Coordinates of C-alpha atoms in Angstrom, one line a residue:
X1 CA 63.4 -1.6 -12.1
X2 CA 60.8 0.5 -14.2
X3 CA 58.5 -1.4 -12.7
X4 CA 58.7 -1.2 -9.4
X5 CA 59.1 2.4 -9.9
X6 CA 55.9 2.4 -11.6
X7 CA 54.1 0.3 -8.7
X8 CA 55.8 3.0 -6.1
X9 CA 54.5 5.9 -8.2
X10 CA 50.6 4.1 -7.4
X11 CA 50.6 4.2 -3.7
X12 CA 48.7 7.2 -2.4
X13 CA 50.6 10.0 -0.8
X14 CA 49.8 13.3 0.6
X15 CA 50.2 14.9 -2.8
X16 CA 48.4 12.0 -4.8
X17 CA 44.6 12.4 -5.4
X18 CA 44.3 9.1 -3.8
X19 CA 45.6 10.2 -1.0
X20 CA 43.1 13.3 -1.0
X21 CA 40.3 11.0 -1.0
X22 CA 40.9 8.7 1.6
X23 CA 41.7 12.1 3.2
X24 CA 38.4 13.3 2.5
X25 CA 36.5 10.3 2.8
X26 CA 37.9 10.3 7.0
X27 CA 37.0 14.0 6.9
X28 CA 33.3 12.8 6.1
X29 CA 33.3 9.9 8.8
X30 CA 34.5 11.9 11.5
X31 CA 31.5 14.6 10.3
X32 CA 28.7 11.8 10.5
X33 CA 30.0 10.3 13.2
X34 CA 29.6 13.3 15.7
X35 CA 31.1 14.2 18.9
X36 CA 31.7 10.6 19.5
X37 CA 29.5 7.6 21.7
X38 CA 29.7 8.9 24.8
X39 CA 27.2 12.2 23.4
X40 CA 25.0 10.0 21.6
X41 CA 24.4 7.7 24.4
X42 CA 23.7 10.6 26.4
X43 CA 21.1 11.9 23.6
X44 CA 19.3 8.1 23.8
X45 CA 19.6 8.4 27.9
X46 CA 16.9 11.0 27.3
X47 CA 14.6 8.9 25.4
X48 CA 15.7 10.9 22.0
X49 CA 16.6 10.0 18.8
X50 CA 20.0 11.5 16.9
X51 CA 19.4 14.3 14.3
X52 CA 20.6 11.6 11.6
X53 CA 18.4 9.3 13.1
X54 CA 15.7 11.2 12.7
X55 CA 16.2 11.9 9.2
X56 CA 17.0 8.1 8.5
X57 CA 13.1 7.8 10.0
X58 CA 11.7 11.2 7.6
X59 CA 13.4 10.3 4.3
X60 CA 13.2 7.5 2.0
X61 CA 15.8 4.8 2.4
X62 CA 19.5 6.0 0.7
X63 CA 17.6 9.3 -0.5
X64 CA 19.5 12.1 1.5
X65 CA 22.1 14.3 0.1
X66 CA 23.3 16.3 2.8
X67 CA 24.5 20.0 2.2
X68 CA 27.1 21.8 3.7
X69 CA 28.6 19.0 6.1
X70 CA 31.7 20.5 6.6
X71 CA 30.6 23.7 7.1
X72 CA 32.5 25.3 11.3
X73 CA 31.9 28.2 12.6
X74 CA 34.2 31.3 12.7
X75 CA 34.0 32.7 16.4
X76 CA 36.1 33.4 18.9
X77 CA 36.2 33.9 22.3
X78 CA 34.9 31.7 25.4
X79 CA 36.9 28.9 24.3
X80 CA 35.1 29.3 20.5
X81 CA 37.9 28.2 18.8
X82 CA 39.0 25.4 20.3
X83 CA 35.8 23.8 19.7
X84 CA 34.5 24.0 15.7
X85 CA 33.0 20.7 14.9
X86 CA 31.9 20.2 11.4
X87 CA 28.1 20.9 10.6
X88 CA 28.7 23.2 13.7
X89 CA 24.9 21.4 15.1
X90 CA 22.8 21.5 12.4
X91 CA 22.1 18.9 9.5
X92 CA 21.1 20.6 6.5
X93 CA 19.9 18.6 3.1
X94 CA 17.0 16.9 0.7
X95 CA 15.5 13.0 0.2
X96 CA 12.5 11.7 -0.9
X97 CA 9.0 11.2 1.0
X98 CA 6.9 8.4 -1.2
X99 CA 9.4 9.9 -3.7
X100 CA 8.6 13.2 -3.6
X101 CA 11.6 16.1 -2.8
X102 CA 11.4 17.5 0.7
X103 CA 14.0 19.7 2.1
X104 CA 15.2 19.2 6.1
X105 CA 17.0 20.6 8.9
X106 CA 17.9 18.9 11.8
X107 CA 19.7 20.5 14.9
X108 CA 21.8 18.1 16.3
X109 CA 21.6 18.6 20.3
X110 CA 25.0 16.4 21.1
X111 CA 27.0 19.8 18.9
X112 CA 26.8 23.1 21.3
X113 CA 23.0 21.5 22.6
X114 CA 21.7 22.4 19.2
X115 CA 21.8 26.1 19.9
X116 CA 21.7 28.6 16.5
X117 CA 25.1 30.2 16.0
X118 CA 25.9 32.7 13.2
X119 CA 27.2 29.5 11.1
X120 CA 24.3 27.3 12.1
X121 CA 21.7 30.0 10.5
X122 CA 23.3 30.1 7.5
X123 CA 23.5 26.9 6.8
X124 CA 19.4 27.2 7.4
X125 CA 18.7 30.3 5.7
X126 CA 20.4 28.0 2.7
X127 CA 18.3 25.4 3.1
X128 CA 15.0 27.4 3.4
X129 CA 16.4 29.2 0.0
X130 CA 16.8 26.2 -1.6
X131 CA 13.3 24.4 -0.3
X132 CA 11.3 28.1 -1.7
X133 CA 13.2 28.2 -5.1
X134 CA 12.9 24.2 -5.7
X135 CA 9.3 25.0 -4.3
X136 CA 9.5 21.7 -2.2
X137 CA 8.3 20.9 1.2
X138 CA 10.5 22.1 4.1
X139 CA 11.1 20.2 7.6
X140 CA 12.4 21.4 10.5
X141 CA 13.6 19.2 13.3
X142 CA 13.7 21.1 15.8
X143 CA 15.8 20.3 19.6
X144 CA 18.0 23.6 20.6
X145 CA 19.0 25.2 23.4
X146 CA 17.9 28.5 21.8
X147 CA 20.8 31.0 20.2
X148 CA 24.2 30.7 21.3
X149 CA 25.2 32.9 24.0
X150 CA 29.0 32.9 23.2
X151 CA 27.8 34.8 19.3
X152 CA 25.5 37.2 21.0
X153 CA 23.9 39.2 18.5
X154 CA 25.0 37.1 15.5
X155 CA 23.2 34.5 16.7
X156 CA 20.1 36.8 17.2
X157 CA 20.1 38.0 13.4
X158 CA 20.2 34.6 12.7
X159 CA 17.2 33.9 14.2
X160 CA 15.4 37.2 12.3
X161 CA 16.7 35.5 8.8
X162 CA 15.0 32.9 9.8
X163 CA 11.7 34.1 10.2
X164 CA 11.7 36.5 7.5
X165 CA 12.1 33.3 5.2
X166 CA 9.2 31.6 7.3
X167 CA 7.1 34.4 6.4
X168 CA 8.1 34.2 2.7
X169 CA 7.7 31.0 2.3
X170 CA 4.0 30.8 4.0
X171 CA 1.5 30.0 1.4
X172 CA 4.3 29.0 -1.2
X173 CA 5.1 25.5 0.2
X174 CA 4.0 23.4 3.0
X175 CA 6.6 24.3 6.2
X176 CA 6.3 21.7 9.4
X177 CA 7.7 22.2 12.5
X178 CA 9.0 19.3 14.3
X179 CA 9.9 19.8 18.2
X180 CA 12.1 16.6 19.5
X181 CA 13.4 18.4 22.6
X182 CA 13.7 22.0 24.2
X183 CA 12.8 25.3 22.4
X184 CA 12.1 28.7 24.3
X185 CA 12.9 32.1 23.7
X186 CA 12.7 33.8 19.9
X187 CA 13.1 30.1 18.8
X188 CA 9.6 29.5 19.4
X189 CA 8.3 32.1 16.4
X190 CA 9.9 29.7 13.7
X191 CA 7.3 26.9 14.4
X192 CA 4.4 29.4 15.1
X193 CA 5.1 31.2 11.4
X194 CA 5.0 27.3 9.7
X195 CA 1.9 25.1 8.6
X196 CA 2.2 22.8 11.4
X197 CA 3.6 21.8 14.7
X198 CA 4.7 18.3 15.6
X199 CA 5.6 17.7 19.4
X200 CA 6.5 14.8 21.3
X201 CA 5.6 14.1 25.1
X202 CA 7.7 14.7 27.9
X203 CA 10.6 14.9 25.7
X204 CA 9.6 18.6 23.9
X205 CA 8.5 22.1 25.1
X206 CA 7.9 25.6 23.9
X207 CA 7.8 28.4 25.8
X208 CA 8.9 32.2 25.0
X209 CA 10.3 32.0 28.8
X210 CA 11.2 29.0 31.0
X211 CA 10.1 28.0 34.7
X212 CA 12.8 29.7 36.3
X213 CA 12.0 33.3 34.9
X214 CA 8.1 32.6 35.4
X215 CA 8.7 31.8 39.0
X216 CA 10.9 34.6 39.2
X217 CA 8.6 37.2 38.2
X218 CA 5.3 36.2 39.1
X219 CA 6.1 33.3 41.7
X220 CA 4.5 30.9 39.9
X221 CA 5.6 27.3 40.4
X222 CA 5.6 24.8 36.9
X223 CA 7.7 21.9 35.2
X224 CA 8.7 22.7 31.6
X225 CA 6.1 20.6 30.5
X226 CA 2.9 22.1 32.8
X227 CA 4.3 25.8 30.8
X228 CA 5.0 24.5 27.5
X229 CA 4.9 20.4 27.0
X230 CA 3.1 18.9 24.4
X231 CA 0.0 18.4 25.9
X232 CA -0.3 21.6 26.9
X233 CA 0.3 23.0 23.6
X234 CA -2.1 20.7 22.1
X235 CA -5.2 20.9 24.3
X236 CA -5.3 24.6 25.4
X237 CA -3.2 26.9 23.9
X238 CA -3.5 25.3 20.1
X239 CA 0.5 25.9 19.3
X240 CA 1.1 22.4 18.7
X241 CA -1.4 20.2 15.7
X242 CA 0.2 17.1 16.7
X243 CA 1.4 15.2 19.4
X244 CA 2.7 11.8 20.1
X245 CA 4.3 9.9 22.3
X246 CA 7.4 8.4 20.7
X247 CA 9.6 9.7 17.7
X248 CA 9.0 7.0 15.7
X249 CA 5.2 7.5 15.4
X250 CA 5.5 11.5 15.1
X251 CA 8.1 11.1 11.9
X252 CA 5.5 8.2 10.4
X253 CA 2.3 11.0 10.5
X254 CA 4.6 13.8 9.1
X255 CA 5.3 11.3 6.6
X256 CA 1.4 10.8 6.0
X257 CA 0.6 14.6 6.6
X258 CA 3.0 15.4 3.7
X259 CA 1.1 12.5 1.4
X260 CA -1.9 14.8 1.6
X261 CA -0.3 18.2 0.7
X262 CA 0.8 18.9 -2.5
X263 CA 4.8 20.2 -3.0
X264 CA 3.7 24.3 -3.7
X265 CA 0.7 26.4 -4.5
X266 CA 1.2 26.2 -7.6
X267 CA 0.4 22.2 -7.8
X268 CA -2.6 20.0 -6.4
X269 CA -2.3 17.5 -4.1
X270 CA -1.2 14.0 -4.9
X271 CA -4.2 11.6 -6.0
X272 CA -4.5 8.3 -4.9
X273 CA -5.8 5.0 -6.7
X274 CA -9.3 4.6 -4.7
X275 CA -10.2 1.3 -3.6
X276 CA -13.6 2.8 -2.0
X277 CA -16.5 2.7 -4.8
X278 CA -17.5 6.6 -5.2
X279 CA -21.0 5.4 -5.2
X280 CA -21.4 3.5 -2.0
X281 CA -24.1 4.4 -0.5
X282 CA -24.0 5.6 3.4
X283 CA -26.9 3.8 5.0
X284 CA -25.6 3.8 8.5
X285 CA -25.7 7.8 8.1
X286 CA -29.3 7.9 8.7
X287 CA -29.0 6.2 12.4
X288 CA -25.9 7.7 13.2
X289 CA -27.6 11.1 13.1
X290 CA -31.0 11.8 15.4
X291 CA -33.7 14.0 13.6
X292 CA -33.8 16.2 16.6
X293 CA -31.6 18.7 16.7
X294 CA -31.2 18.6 20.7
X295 CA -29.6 14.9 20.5
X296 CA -25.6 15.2 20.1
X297 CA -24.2 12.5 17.9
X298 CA -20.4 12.0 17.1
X299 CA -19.8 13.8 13.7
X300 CA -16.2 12.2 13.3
X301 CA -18.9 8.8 12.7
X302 CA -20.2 10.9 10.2
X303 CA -16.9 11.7 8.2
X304 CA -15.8 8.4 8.6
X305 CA -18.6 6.8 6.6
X306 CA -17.9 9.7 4.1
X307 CA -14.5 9.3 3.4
X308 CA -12.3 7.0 1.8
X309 CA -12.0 3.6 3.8
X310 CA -12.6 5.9 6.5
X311 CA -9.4 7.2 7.0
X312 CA -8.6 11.0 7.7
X313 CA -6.4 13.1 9.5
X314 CA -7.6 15.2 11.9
X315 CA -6.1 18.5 12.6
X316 CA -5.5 20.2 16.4
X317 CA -7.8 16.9 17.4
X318 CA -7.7 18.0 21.1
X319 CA -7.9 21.9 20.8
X320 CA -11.8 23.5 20.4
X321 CA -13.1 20.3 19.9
X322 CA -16.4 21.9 19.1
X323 CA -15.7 22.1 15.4
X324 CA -13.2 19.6 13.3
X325 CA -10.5 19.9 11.0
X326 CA -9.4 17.3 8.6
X327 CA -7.5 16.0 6.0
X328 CA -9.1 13.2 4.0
X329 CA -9.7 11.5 0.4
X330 CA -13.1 11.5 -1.4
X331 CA -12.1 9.1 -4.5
X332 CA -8.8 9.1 -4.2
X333 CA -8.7 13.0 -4.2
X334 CA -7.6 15.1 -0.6
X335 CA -10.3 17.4 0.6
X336 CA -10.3 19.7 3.7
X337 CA -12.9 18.9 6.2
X338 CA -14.3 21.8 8.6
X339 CA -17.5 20.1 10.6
X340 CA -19.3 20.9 13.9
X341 CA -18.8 18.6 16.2
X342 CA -22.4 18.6 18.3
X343 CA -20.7 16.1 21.0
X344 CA -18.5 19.2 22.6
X345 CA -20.6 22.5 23.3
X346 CA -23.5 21.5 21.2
X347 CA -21.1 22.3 18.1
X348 CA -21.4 26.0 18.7
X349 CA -19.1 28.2 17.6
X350 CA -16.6 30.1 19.6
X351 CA -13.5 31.9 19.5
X352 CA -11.3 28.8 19.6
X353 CA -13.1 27.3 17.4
X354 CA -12.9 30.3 15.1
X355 CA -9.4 30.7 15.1
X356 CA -8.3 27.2 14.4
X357 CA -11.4 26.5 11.5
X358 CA -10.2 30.1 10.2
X359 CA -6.1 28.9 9.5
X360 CA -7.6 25.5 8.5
X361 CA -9.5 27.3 5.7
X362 CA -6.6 29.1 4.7
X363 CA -4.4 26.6 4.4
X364 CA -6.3 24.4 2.3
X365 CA -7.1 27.3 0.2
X366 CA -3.3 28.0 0.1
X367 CA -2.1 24.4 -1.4
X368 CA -5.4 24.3 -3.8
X369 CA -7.4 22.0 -1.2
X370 CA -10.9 21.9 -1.6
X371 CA -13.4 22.3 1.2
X372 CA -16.1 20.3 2.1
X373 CA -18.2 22.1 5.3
X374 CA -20.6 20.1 7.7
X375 CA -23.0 22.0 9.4
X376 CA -24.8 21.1 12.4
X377 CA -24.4 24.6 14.2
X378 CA -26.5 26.5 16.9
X379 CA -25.3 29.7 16.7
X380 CA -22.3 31.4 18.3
X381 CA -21.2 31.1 22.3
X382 CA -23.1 33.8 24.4
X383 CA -21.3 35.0 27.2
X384 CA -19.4 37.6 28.9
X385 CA -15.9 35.6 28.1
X386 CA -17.0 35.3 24.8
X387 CA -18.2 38.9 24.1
X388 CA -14.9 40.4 26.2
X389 CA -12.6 38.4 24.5
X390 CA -13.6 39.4 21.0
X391 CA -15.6 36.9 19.8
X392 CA -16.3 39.2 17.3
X393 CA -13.0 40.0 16.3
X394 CA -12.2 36.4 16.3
X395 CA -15.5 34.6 14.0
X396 CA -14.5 37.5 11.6
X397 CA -11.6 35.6 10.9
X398 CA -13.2 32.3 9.6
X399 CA -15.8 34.6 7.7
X400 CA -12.8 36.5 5.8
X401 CA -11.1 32.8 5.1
X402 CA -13.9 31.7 3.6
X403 CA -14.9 35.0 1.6
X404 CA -11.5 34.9 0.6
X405 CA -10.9 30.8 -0.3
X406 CA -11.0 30.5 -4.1
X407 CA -10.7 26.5 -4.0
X408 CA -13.6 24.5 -4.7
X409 CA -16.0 24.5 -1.7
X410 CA -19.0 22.6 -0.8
X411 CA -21.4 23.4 2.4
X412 CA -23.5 20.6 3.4
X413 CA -26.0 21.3 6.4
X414 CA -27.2 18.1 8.3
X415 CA -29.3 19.7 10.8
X416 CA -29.5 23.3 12.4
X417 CA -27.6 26.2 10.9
X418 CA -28.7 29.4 12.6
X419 CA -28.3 32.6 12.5
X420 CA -24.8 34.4 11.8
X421 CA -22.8 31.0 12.7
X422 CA -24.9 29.8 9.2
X423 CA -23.6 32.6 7.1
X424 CA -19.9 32.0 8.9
X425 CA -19.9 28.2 8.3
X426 CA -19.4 28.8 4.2
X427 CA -23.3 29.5 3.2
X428 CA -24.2 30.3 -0.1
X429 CA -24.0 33.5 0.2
X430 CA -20.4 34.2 1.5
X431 CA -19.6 31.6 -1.7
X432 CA -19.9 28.6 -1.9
X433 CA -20.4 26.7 -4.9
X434 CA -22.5 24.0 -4.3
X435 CA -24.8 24.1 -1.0
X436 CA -26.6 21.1 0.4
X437 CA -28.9 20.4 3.0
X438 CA -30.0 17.0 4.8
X439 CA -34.1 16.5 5.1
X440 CA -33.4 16.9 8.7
X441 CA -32.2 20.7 8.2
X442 CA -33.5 23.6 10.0
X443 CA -32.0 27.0 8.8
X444 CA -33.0 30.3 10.4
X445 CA -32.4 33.4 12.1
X446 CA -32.6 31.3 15.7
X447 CA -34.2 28.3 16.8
X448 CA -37.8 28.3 16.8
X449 CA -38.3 28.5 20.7
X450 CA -36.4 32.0 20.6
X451 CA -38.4 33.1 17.5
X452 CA -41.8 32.5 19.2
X453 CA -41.1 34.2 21.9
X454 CA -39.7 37.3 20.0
X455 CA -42.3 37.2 17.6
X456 CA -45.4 36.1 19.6
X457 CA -44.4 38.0 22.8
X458 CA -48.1 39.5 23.2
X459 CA -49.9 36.8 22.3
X460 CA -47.9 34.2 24.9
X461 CA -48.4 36.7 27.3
X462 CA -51.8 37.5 26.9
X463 CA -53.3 34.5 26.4
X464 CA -55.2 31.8 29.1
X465 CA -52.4 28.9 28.5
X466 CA -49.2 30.8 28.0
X467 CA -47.5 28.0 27.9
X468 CA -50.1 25.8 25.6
X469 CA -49.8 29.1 23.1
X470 CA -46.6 28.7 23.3
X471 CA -46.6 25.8 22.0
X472 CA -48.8 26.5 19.7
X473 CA -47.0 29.2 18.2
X474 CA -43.3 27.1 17.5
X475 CA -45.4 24.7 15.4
X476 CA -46.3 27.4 13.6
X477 CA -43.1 28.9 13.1
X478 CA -41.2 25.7 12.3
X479 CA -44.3 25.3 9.3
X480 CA -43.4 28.7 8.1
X481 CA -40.1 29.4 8.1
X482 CA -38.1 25.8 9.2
X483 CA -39.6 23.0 7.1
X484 CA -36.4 21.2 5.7
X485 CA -37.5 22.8 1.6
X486 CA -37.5 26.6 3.0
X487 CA -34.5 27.2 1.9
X488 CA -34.3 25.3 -1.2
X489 CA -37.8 26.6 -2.4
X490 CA -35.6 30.7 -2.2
X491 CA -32.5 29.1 -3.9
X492 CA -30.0 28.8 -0.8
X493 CA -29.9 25.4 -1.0
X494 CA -28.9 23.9 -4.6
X495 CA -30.6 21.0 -3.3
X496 CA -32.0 18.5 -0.6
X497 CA -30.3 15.2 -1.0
X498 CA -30.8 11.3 0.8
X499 CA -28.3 11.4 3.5
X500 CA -27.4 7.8 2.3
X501 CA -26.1 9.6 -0.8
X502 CA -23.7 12.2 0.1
X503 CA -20.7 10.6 0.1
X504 CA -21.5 10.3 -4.4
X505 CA -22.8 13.7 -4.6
X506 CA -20.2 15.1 -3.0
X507 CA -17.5 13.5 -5.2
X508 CA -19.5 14.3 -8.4
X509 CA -19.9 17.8 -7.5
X510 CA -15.9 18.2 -6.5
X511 CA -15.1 16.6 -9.8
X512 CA -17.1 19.3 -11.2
X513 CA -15.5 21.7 -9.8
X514 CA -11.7 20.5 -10.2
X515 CA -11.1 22.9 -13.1
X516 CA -12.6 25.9 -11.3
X517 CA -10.9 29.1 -11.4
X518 CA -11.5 32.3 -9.5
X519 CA -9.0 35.7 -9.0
X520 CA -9.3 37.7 -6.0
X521 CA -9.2 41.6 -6.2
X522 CA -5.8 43.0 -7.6
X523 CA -4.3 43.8 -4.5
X524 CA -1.0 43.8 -2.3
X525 CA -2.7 42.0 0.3
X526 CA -6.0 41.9 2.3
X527 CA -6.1 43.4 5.9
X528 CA -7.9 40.3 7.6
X529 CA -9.0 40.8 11.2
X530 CA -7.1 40.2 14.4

């Protein structure tokens, strides 16, 4: 009899910690499963992955610890409460990229279409605390509706505690925006305060107000994606760094962007074993670039044989292709690329090409990247655009993020570097530490056709043979003032190096420089041009 009793007293019962358990342990699968098959077919109908099946893709294998699962909202009204689903939409949590702590949220577009209730935000605002404080990596993946309508203003200030962490967080650890499906209104300013936007084709758009209020106001006719897809984004109004066509591959390069980038500014970025000897020598460099300085060439060729195994990440590939901007390894050790690209526009510089080089520099200066600058550059865009737009305004910014970059930065100048796009493009004097030159450079104020004819404007004019005096008078210049040791001979070039070499001089010099230090000014902040 006692035992039996005894064997009753171990089955689990409402008031038996057993029982709790298996209690909460239904709790949890209910919570991971979701609104149920029917939603999640609907979210693969539309070519998109579920939020946990996007974080399965992010994270290491087994490495997520999810926070706040259980979490349901507290509103009322509009059917409110008859409708609180755990995680009320938004996955919240940590894993492991290569082993290294990242922090994520996920909206989940099958709970209330993803949209940011007053519940939702908390649950990121938490996250976003706990990624700043742990100073780790954060990830959003992002696919909401926008803020619920049913909260109304709660869902608003939601969206403001959002930002105001975005902004705290910028320069403190690397933030990357991830847009799997629809995001207009306020929501959009999340992403544009982060690092770096991710998008995927026909399946994501951004836009502060949809097709139907465009056509309404202006009578304009668009799709979502001709106002804010991808491609749009990512070839002419630079929003988005990234884009892919397929989930799968955009969650693989976020895993390889955040390889590169170290996990705060207060750390360097991760080194890798090299495999590529430091001193290999880069023979095809001297046919990959023409000695006159009219002929384009491709200068991603260029990094390519400069670089590890010649494999780099290019940022905002397909906006202002006139200049790059890239993420790479020089013996094992990540370096930030900025290089004109003579293919598009000669390589000139303009205000595109400003603006993305200029939060380039800052970023890499941000997350102790060094800088390596190429410099094949004619001078800045002339033009009416150009000058009405504020290509002033806008090459001021590169020049103040490279006045004000305190990582290790090198300048090497293949071929042309004139005039004010010379000093811009990290010269010697705005200060860089080490500045090289190719035999094949030509610095100065402008090339030497516009020099003669400013210089030698009587004598072309008066003379028999304008034309042959003209002539005449370039060589001259180009002996004076342009011969590839001018600047060298006045000490604004450290030196003038065998193009076949660069790739070990360049590694010397940035192992040289690894234990550099430089403060900035005591100050609250600078006041960098807009």
């Amino acid at each position: 009899m006692a035992m039996t009793t005894a064997a009753a007293s171990t089955e689990p019962g409402p008031g038996d910690l057993h029982g709790r358990v298996a209690e909460l342990h239904g709790v949890r699968a209910a919570a991971l499963a979701g609104p149920g098959e029917k939603a999640t077919l609907a979210q693969h109908a539309k070519g998109k992955l579920t939020a946990r099946e996007r974080i399965g893709l992010l994270v290491d294998p087994g490495t997520f610890r999810e926070v706040e699962q259980l979490r349901r909202h507290r509103a009322t009204g509009f059917g409110l409460e008859q409708k609180r689903p755990h995680t009320d939409g938004v996955i919240t949590g940590w894993g492991t990229v290569e082993g290294r702590t990242v922090f994520v949220y996920a909206h989940d577009f099958r709970i209330f279409g993803g949209a940011l209730g007053e519940a939702h935000a908390t649950k990121i605002h938490k996250i976003m605390d706990m990624a700043i404080s742990a100073g780790a990596p954060l990830v959003s993946l992002n696919d909401g509706a926008g803020a619920r309508i049913q909260e109304g203003v709660s869902a608003l200030a939601g969206y403001g505690g959002i930002f105001q962490r975005n902004t705290r967080a910028s320069g403190v650890i690397p933030q990357i925006s991830v847009m799997l499906g629809p995001c207009a209104g306020g929501a959009a300013y999340s992403p544009a305060l982060t690092d770096f936007v991710f998008m995927v084709r026909e399946t994501s758009q951004m836009f502060i107000t949809g097709p139907d209020v465009v056509r309404a106001v202006t009578g304009e006719e668009i799709s979502q994606n001709g106002l804010g897809g991808a491609d749009v984004h990512a070839e002419t109004s630079g929003v988005c760094h990234f884009a892919y066509d397929d989930e799968e591959t955009c969650l693989a390069e976020v895993r390889y962007l955040l390889s590169l980038l170290p996990q705060n500014n207060r750390e360097n970025p991760p080194a890798a074993e090299a495999t590529d000897p430091a001193d290999r020598r880069g023979d095809a460099l001297l046919d990959l670039v023409p000695a006159d300085g009219n002929r384009p060439y491709d200068m991603a060729k260029v990094i390519e044989e400069l670089v590890d195994d010649g494999d780099y990440l290019e940022i905002h590939e397909r906006w202002a292709r006139n200049i790059i901007c890239a993420l790479a390894r020089l013996d094992g050790q990540v370096v930030g690329i900025v290089a004109n690209q003579p293919q598009s526009l000669a390589g000139v510089l303009d205000i595109e090409a400003s603006e993305k080089a200029a939060r380039f520099v800052q970023m890499c200066d941000a997350f102790n990247i060094p800088i390596v600058t190429l410099l094949d550059v004619p001078g800045f865009l002339p033009g009416v655009d150009q000058e009405h737009g504020g290509i002033i305004r806008h090459g001021a910014k590169l020049l103040y993020a490279y006045c004000n970059a305190t990582v290790p930065r090198i300048s090497l100048i293949l071929r042309k570097a004139y005039g004010g796009a010379y000093i811009v493009m990290d010269s010697q004097s705005i200060g860089a530490d080490l500045t090289y030159a190719w035999p094949t450079n030509e610095i100065a104020v402008m090339g030497a056709e516009g020099a003669a004819n400013v210089i030698f404007r009587r004598q072309i004019a008066g003379a028999d043979d304008p034309e042959g005096m003209r002539a005449r008078m370039v060589k001259e210049y180009k002996a004076e003032l342009m011969h590839p040791y001018y600047a060298a001979e006045r000490g604004l070039v450290d030196d003038v190096i065998d193009p076949a070499e660069t790739r070990q001089v360049l590694i010397d010099s940035l192992a040289m420089l690894r234990t550099k230090h430089a403060d900035l000014p005591s100050r609250k902040h600078g006041n960098p041009p807009q």
